[in-house]
Tab-separated table of C-alpha atoms and ligand atoms in Angstrom:
chain	number	residue	atom	x	y	z
A	1	UNK	CA	5.393	41.524	70.923
A	2	UNK	CA	4.441	40.276	67.043
A	3	UNK	CA	7.273	40.823	64.798
A	4	UNK	CA	6.551	43.095	61.816
A	5	UNK	CA	4.778	42.154	58.684
A	6	UNK	CA	6.220	41.929	55.353
A	7	UNK	CA	5.434	45.182	53.611
A	8	UNK	CA	2.279	44.558	51.218
A	9	UNK	CA	3.645	44.092	47.792
A	10	UNK	CA	1.773	46.535	45.473
A	11	UNK	CA	1.566	44.166	42.627
A	12	UNK	CA	-0.340	45.798	39.466
A	13	UNK	CA	-2.832	43.797	37.460
A	14	UNK	CA	-0.256	42.670	34.765
A	15	UNK	CA	2.109	41.190	37.467
A	16	UNK	CA	-1.079	39.260	38.819
A	17	UNK	CA	-2.049	37.995	35.312
A	18	UNK	CA	1.750	36.673	34.696
A	19	UNK	CA	1.661	35.270	38.332
A	20	UNK	CA	-1.129	33.470	37.845
A	21	UNK	CA	-0.090	31.884	34.413
A	22	UNK	CA	3.079	30.508	36.034
A	23	UNK	CA	5.502	33.247	35.103
A	24	UNK	CA	7.833	32.641	38.174
A	25	UNK	CA	6.344	29.769	40.544
A	26	UNK	CA	9.007	29.608	42.991
A	27	UNK	CA	9.560	32.861	43.607
A	28	UNK	CA	6.081	33.290	44.591
A	29	UNK	CA	5.878	30.424	46.745
A	30	UNK	CA	8.692	31.246	48.352
A	31	UNK	CA	7.781	34.991	48.667
A	32	UNK	CA	4.450	34.144	50.107
A	33	UNK	CA	6.092	31.267	52.627
A	34	UNK	CA	8.219	34.362	54.221
A	35	UNK	CA	5.689	36.565	54.579
A	36	UNK	CA	3.379	34.421	56.008
A	37	UNK	CA	6.148	33.252	58.488
A	38	UNK	CA	7.152	37.331	59.641
A	39	UNK	CA	3.260	37.592	59.787
A	40	UNK	CA	2.355	34.066	61.978
A	41	UNK	CA	5.714	32.550	62.269
A	42	UNK	CA	5.929	28.470	62.288
A	43	UNK	CA	2.135	28.374	63.164
A	44	UNK	CA	-1.176	27.536	61.615
A	45	UNK	CA	-4.117	28.253	63.002
A	46	UNK	CA	-6.719	25.680	64.069
A	47	UNK	CA	-10.251	26.379	63.568
A	48	UNK	CA	-13.321	24.240	64.347
A	49	UNK	CA	-16.050	24.235	61.909
A	50	UNK	CA	-19.709	22.881	62.852
A	51	UNK	CA	-21.814	22.663	59.944
A	52	UNK	CA	-25.156	22.512	62.053
A	53	UNK	CA	-27.417	22.718	59.337
A	54	UNK	CA	-27.417	21.798	55.335
A	55	UNK	CA	-30.850	23.496	54.906
A	56	UNK	CA	-30.359	26.493	52.487
A	57	UNK	CA	-32.897	28.665	50.800
A	58	UNK	CA	-30.591	29.725	47.589
A	59	UNK	CA	-29.722	27.923	44.534
A	60	UNK	CA	-26.116	28.716	43.883
A	61	UNK	CA	-25.482	26.114	40.433
A	62	UNK	CA	-21.911	25.361	41.812
A	63	UNK	CA	-23.459	24.051	45.703
A	64	UNK	CA	-24.741	20.576	46.505
A	65	UNK	CA	-26.907	22.149	49.109
A	66	UNK	CA	-29.084	24.129	46.729
A	67	UNK	CA	-32.351	24.455	47.520
A	68	UNK	CA	-33.434	22.934	43.884
A	69	UNK	CA	-31.418	19.386	45.147
A	70	UNK	CA	-34.164	16.915	46.489
A	71	UNK	CA	-31.431	14.165	46.647
A	72	UNK	CA	-29.770	15.701	49.550
A	73	UNK	CA	-30.837	14.549	52.843
A	74	UNK	CA	-31.463	17.587	54.999
A	75	UNK	CA	-30.597	18.171	58.126
A	76	UNK	CA	-30.720	20.376	61.335
A	77	UNK	CA	-28.521	19.992	64.518
A	78	UNK	CA	-30.444	21.012	67.936
A	79	UNK	CA	-29.441	23.764	70.388
A	80	UNK	CA	-28.376	21.305	72.474
A	81	UNK	CA	-25.723	19.093	69.698
A	82	UNK	CA	-24.536	22.323	68.460
A	83	UNK	CA	-23.568	23.344	72.002
A	84	UNK	CA	-21.481	19.487	72.635
A	85	UNK	CA	-20.260	19.999	69.145
A	86	UNK	CA	-18.388	23.334	70.355
A	87	UNK	CA	-17.726	21.560	73.426
A	88	UNK	CA	-15.367	19.239	71.651
A	89	UNK	CA	-14.074	21.990	69.270
A	90	UNK	CA	-12.907	23.289	72.923
A	91	UNK	CA	-11.750	19.964	74.345
A	92	UNK	CA	-10.089	19.089	71.125
A	93	UNK	CA	-7.536	22.227	71.462
A	94	UNK	CA	-8.971	24.795	68.405
A	95	UNK	CA	-8.644	28.437	69.047
A	96	UNK	CA	-11.623	29.142	67.207
A	97	UNK	CA	-15.609	28.016	66.557
A	98	UNK	CA	-16.831	28.494	63.260
A	99	UNK	CA	-20.512	27.795	63.034
A	100	UNK	CA	-21.314	27.335	59.276
A	101	UNK	CA	-24.823	26.673	57.601
A	102	UNK	CA	-26.576	26.787	54.586
A	103	UNK	CA	-28.777	30.338	54.449
A	104	UNK	CA	-31.249	28.306	56.754
A	105	UNK	CA	-33.398	31.527	58.420
A	106	UNK	CA	-35.127	28.308	60.680
A	107	UNK	CA	-32.393	29.615	62.704
A	108	UNK	CA	-34.006	33.227	64.190
A	109	UNK	CA	-31.807	35.974	65.506
A	110	UNK	CA	-32.429	34.545	68.975
A	111	UNK	CA	-31.228	31.272	68.279
A	112	UNK	CA	-27.752	32.149	67.382
A	113	UNK	CA	-27.579	34.953	69.970
A	114	UNK	CA	-28.357	32.401	72.720
A	115	UNK	CA	-26.025	30.245	71.186
A	116	UNK	CA	-23.121	32.584	71.094
A	117	UNK	CA	-23.905	33.985	75.091
A	118	UNK	CA	-23.579	29.862	76.070
A	119	UNK	CA	-20.423	28.991	73.985
A	120	UNK	CA	-18.380	32.449	75.390
A	121	UNK	CA	-20.003	31.840	78.950
A	122	UNK	CA	-18.252	28.333	78.710
A	123	UNK	CA	-15.181	28.454	76.899
A	124	UNK	CA	-12.500	30.822	75.622
A	125	UNK	CA	-13.351	30.485	71.792
A	126	UNK	CA	-13.052	33.193	69.117
A	127	UNK	CA	-16.494	32.230	67.297
A	128	UNK	CA	-16.607	32.818	63.522
A	129	UNK	CA	-19.637	32.969	62.210
A	130	UNK	CA	-20.945	31.714	58.444
A	131	UNK	CA	-24.766	31.706	57.870
A	132	UNK	CA	-24.838	33.759	54.696
A	133	UNK	CA	-26.608	36.443	53.862
A	134	UNK	CA	-28.559	37.681	57.175
A	135	UNK	CA	-30.104	41.416	57.844
A	136	UNK	CA	-27.984	43.611	59.300
A	137	UNK	CA	-30.076	43.808	62.725
A	138	UNK	CA	-29.369	40.126	63.020
A	139	UNK	CA	-25.522	40.685	62.498
A	140	UNK	CA	-26.000	43.885	64.563
A	141	UNK	CA	-27.079	41.303	67.344
A	142	UNK	CA	-24.833	38.664	66.835
A	143	UNK	CA	-21.730	40.872	67.356
A	144	UNK	CA	-23.180	42.547	70.102
A	145	UNK	CA	-23.723	39.304	71.660
A	146	UNK	CA	-20.116	38.424	71.022
A	147	UNK	CA	-19.578	36.995	68.273
A	148	UNK	CA	-15.615	37.652	66.624
A	149	UNK	CA	-15.624	37.075	63.204
A	150	UNK	CA	-17.975	36.758	59.964
A	151	UNK	CA	-17.339	35.174	56.328
A	152	UNK	CA	-19.462	35.551	53.564
A	153	UNK	CA	-17.469	34.844	50.004
A	154	UNK	CA	-18.750	36.921	47.030
A	155	UNK	CA	-17.624	33.709	45.207
A	156	UNK	CA	-16.876	35.979	42.393
A	157	UNK	CA	-16.634	39.932	41.904
A	158	UNK	CA	-17.604	39.594	38.229
A	159	UNK	CA	-20.935	40.172	38.151
A	160	UNK	CA	-22.145	38.542	34.801
A	161	UNK	CA	-20.440	35.473	36.674
A	162	UNK	CA	-22.016	36.020	40.065
A	163	UNK	CA	-25.468	36.500	38.176
A	164	UNK	CA	-24.902	32.982	36.411
A	165	UNK	CA	-23.846	30.928	39.082
A	166	UNK	CA	-26.005	32.635	42.030
A	167	UNK	CA	-29.211	33.191	40.588
A	168	UNK	CA	-31.195	34.050	43.732
A	169	UNK	CA	-28.535	36.239	45.146
A	170	UNK	CA	-27.842	39.582	44.191
A	171	UNK	CA	-24.500	41.326	43.947
A	172	UNK	CA	-24.600	44.980	45.130
A	173	UNK	CA	-26.772	43.675	48.029
A	174	UNK	CA	-24.032	41.356	49.128
A	175	UNK	CA	-21.423	43.607	49.130
A	176	UNK	CA	-22.768	45.945	51.076
A	177	UNK	CA	-23.354	43.191	53.590
A	178	UNK	CA	-19.837	42.558	53.349
A	179	UNK	CA	-18.999	46.247	54.120
A	180	UNK	CA	-21.936	46.585	56.946
A	181	UNK	CA	-20.181	43.276	58.489
A	182	UNK	CA	-16.731	45.067	58.713
A	183	UNK	CA	-18.943	48.618	60.265
A	184	UNK	CA	-19.911	46.473	62.577
A	185	UNK	CA	-16.767	45.562	63.641
A	186	UNK	CA	-16.911	42.005	62.967
A	187	UNK	CA	-13.363	40.778	61.446
A	188	UNK	CA	-14.727	40.381	58.087
A	189	UNK	CA	-13.869	37.500	55.801
A	190	UNK	CA	-14.778	37.470	52.299
A	191	UNK	CA	-13.434	35.172	49.404
A	192	UNK	CA	-13.585	33.532	45.960
A	193	UNK	CA	-13.815	29.848	44.227
A	194	UNK	CA	-11.393	29.595	41.680
A	195	UNK	CA	-12.149	28.174	38.570
A	196	UNK	CA	-15.861	28.718	38.694
A	197	UNK	CA	-17.296	27.638	35.359
A	198	UNK	CA	-16.288	31.215	33.357
A	199	UNK	CA	-13.999	32.164	35.128
A	200	UNK	CA	-10.635	33.564	33.218
A	201	UNK	CA	-7.490	34.486	34.332
A	202	UNK	CA	-8.413	38.267	34.212
A	203	UNK	CA	-11.463	37.625	36.043
A	204	UNK	CA	-9.466	35.950	38.892
A	205	UNK	CA	-7.039	38.876	38.639
A	206	UNK	CA	-9.879	41.296	39.190
A	207	UNK	CA	-10.932	39.180	41.829
A	208	UNK	CA	-7.560	39.428	43.763
A	209	UNK	CA	-7.735	43.281	43.494
A	210	UNK	CA	-11.048	43.423	44.526
A	211	UNK	CA	-10.280	41.148	47.652
A	212	UNK	CA	-6.957	43.003	48.403
A	213	UNK	CA	-9.040	46.937	48.391
A	214	UNK	CA	-11.625	45.276	50.903
A	215	UNK	CA	-9.243	45.101	53.342
A	216	UNK	CA	-10.522	41.664	54.953
A	217	UNK	CA	-8.939	39.890	58.181
A	218	UNK	CA	-9.949	36.997	56.471
A	219	UNK	CA	-9.734	35.299	52.727
A	220	UNK	CA	-10.580	32.141	51.678
A	221	UNK	CA	-10.288	30.672	48.076
A	222	UNK	CA	-10.416	27.225	47.563
A	223	UNK	CA	-10.966	25.609	44.175
A	224	UNK	CA	-14.327	24.892	42.288
A	225	UNK	CA	-15.159	20.943	42.669
A	226	UNK	CA	-17.861	20.123	40.476
A	227	UNK	CA	-21.159	18.667	42.073
A	228	UNK	CA	-23.389	15.585	40.196
A	229	UNK	CA	-26.645	17.105	41.067
A	230	UNK	CA	-25.802	20.646	40.369
A	231	UNK	CA	-26.699	22.457	37.058
A	232	UNK	CA	-22.407	22.643	36.666
A	233	UNK	CA	-22.189	18.874	37.170
A	234	UNK	CA	-20.420	18.520	33.595
A	235	UNK	CA	-17.616	21.503	34.031
A	236	UNK	CA	-14.478	20.389	34.794
A	237	UNK	CA	-12.788	20.486	38.142
A	238	UNK	CA	-10.988	23.642	39.530
A	239	UNK	CA	-6.694	23.463	38.852
A	240	UNK	CA	-4.981	22.828	42.415
A	241	UNK	CA	-1.621	24.725	41.098
A	242	UNK	CA	-4.337	27.750	40.177
A	243	UNK	CA	-5.615	28.516	43.739
A	244	UNK	CA	-2.250	27.585	45.447
A	245	UNK	CA	-0.839	31.068	42.916
A	246	UNK	CA	-4.080	32.828	43.755
A	247	UNK	CA	-3.530	32.274	47.714
A	248	UNK	CA	-0.045	32.927	47.563
A	249	UNK	CA	-0.787	35.899	45.338
A	250	UNK	CA	-3.244	37.133	48.141
A	251	UNK	CA	-0.592	36.439	50.724
A	252	UNK	CA	1.832	39.142	49.232
A	253	UNK	CA	-0.737	41.787	48.601
A	254	UNK	CA	-2.187	41.208	52.470
A	255	UNK	CA	0.549	39.947	54.577
A	256	UNK	CA	-1.939	39.973	57.846
A	257	UNK	CA	-5.057	38.118	56.417
A	258	UNK	CA	-5.810	34.732	57.883
A	259	UNK	CA	-5.600	32.512	54.437
A	260	UNK	CA	-7.346	29.290	55.204
A	261	UNK	CA	-6.174	25.608	53.537
A	262	UNK	CA	-9.372	25.179	52.107
A	263	UNK	CA	-11.146	21.372	51.904
A	264	UNK	CA	-12.042	21.455	48.701
A	265	UNK	CA	-7.996	21.606	47.736
A	266	UNK	CA	-8.338	18.606	49.701
A	267	UNK	CA	-10.824	17.002	48.047
A	268	UNK	CA	-9.177	17.420	44.575
A	269	UNK	CA	-5.917	16.230	45.989
A	270	UNK	CA	-4.839	14.757	48.666
A	271	UNK	CA	-1.917	16.468	50.258
A	272	UNK	CA	-3.006	20.121	48.268
A	273	UNK	CA	-4.387	21.414	51.670
A	274	UNK	CA	-1.321	21.218	53.896
A	275	UNK	CA	1.265	21.990	50.985
A	276	UNK	CA	-1.250	25.564	50.733
A	277	UNK	CA	0.095	25.951	53.616
A	278	UNK	CA	3.638	26.395	52.325
A	279	UNK	CA	2.491	28.681	49.831
A	280	UNK	CA	0.648	31.653	51.480
A	281	UNK	CA	-2.074	29.959	53.923
A	282	UNK	CA	-1.982	29.800	57.636
A	283	UNK	CA	-5.057	28.409	59.002
A	284	UNK	CA	-6.862	24.775	58.726
A	285	UNK	CA	-10.414	23.950	59.523
A	286	UNK	CA	-11.265	20.611	60.500
A	287	UNK	CA	-15.082	19.790	60.425
A	288	UNK	CA	-16.132	19.046	64.099
A	289	UNK	CA	-19.917	18.007	62.318
A	290	UNK	CA	-21.426	14.990	64.089
A	291	UNK	CA	-20.592	11.919	62.937
A	292	UNK	CA	-24.475	11.281	62.245
A	293	UNK	CA	-24.612	14.149	60.063
A	294	UNK	CA	-21.009	14.429	58.753
A	295	UNK	CA	-21.039	13.251	55.356
A	296	UNK	CA	-24.647	14.901	54.668
A	297	UNK	CA	-22.922	18.105	54.484
A	298	UNK	CA	-22.290	17.564	51.091
A	299	UNK	CA	-21.060	20.924	49.316
A	300	UNK	CA	-18.842	19.061	46.847
A	301	UNK	CA	-17.819	15.614	46.335
A	302	UNK	CA	-14.770	14.705	48.913
A	303	UNK	CA	-15.873	17.357	51.192
A	304	UNK	CA	-16.681	15.530	54.585
A	305	UNK	CA	-15.708	12.341	53.164
A	306	UNK	CA	-13.369	10.625	55.537
A	307	UNK	CA	-14.636	7.577	56.964
A	308	UNK	CA	-12.176	8.398	59.838
A	309	UNK	CA	-13.796	9.383	63.018
A	310	UNK	CA	-12.979	12.794	64.497
A	311	UNK	CA	-9.747	12.007	66.628
A	312	UNK	CA	-7.817	10.718	63.873
A	313	UNK	CA	-9.076	12.666	61.263
A	314	UNK	CA	-7.293	15.919	63.605
A	315	UNK	CA	-4.054	13.382	63.816
A	316	UNK	CA	-3.960	12.974	60.515
A	317	UNK	CA	-3.924	17.079	59.360
A	318	UNK	CA	-1.475	17.926	62.743
A	319	UNK	CA	0.682	15.499	61.211
A	320	UNK	CA	0.542	17.110	58.035
A	321	UNK	CA	1.430	20.273	59.247
A	322	UNK	CA	4.483	18.859	61.319
A	323	UNK	CA	5.522	17.098	58.210
A	324	UNK	CA	5.967	20.863	56.845
A	325	UNK	CA	8.058	22.241	59.743
A	326	UNK	CA	4.787	23.928	60.911
A	327	UNK	CA	3.143	24.147	64.527
A	328	UNK	CA	-0.895	23.193	64.340
A	329	UNK	CA	-1.662	26.109	67.351
A	330	UNK	CA	-4.521	26.611	69.635
A	331	UNK	CA	-4.541	29.980	69.535
A	332	UNK	CA	-7.291	32.324	68.478
A	333	UNK	CA	-5.362	33.108	65.608
A	334	UNK	CA	-6.748	37.137	65.116
A	335	UNK	CA	-6.253	38.751	61.904
A	336	UNK	CA	-2.869	41.052	61.503
A	337	UNK	CA	-4.609	42.942	58.847
A	338	UNK	CA	-5.707	45.808	61.008
B	14	LIG	N1	-24.569	29.555	53.035
B	14	LIG	C1	-23.125	30.229	53.545
B	14	LIG	C2	-22.787	31.567	52.265
B	14	LIG	O1	-23.335	31.110	51.207
B	14	LIG	O2	-22.010	32.071	52.538
B	14	LIG	C3	-22.327	29.671	53.922
B	14	LIG	C4	-22.041	27.854	53.712
B	14	LIG	S1	-21.565	28.121	51.932
B	14	LIG	C5	-22.580	26.359	51.604
B	14	LIG	C6	-19.897	27.364	52.416
B	14	LIG	C7	-19.272	27.799	51.345
B	14	LIG	O3	-18.666	26.683	50.209
B	14	LIG	C8	-19.222	29.203	49.824
B	14	LIG	O4	-19.259	29.837	50.619
B	14	LIG	C9	-18.521	28.246	48.503
B	14	LIG	O5	-17.333	29.118	47.999
B	14	LIG	C10	-18.275	26.964	48.931
B	14	LIG	N2	-18.764	25.847	47.998
B	14	LIG	C11	-19.877	26.128	47.767
B	14	LIG	N3	-19.967	24.844	46.592
B	14	LIG	C12	-19.239	24.160	45.964
B	14	LIG	C13	-17.926	23.524	44.946
B	14	LIG	N4	-18.483	22.890	44.078
B	14	LIG	N5	-16.747	24.015	44.543
B	14	LIG	C14	-15.934	25.053	45.421
B	14	LIG	N6	-16.362	25.439	46.895
B	14	LIG	C15	-17.936	25.163	46.660
């Protein structure tokens, strides 16, 4: 039987604002750790992410994969290469496979459906999809084929900031899609980029409140990292400590959610991803993208930048987790939100 969850802490906007400002980090981080421990013990769920295409029709101003970036070398993995990567995810003891790409409609509904069927026939992996804005028909077909989870980040719930940073996207459509995903029975994930240029603590507090209102299964927050080939190249990088505060606050308000420690933390400060596991996070997502295209999934500097091969990178992450007194877990790691 699972242990009881910590009660959701109903923080007011004013309390969230004060915590974001650093009013009591010791209290915040220790309470967040306690709430994480009550929900998931000392387990850190390992998810293997396969970034199978870096083609993208969107033009998000923060992202290196944006369609207007002509310098990025584009790739698409073949069906068999994706299956082989899924085999590796299973053989290296991950409980979940995350399939992610840019918004690449060259992968048609049936392509993804077939992949889900083939992976489920061979492995006992939970399958998370993160393919961007796809139609409800497609999302329904993939759910029926056996996909378990879908991740679609709003990046911010502030309409002005959303419009400025995602010029080709529609705020209401994305939010409706997210609710559609929930209605289809997916374990649903959303999230934000902290310190997106133009973001204030007021906006961040509202983002935290909106994320909590959605009663999500997965909540991802990671700091903004400036990419040189984007319109936000000259904006300052996000603050690691601020991002840690956000994940800790989110944990208190969403005790049963899976909250990943993102690679953007690690890109800004080595060790920051593992430290996030003591500050509300309970998931890590090492990349299983094949070596020949690994570095081309260049969302931001430092993403997939490690020179080491997969086995060694996994070893590093596992050791970091253990050094914090936590245990890397091969479990599926379903959310405890519902
Ligand atoms: N295309 C899909 C979508 O938009 O939902 C999924 C893949 S998208 C490339 C992966 C995530 O990377 C985004 O949701 C965003 O949060 C994050 N990201 C992109 N550029 C970033 C940056 N410069 N700094 C931090 N995070 C970034």
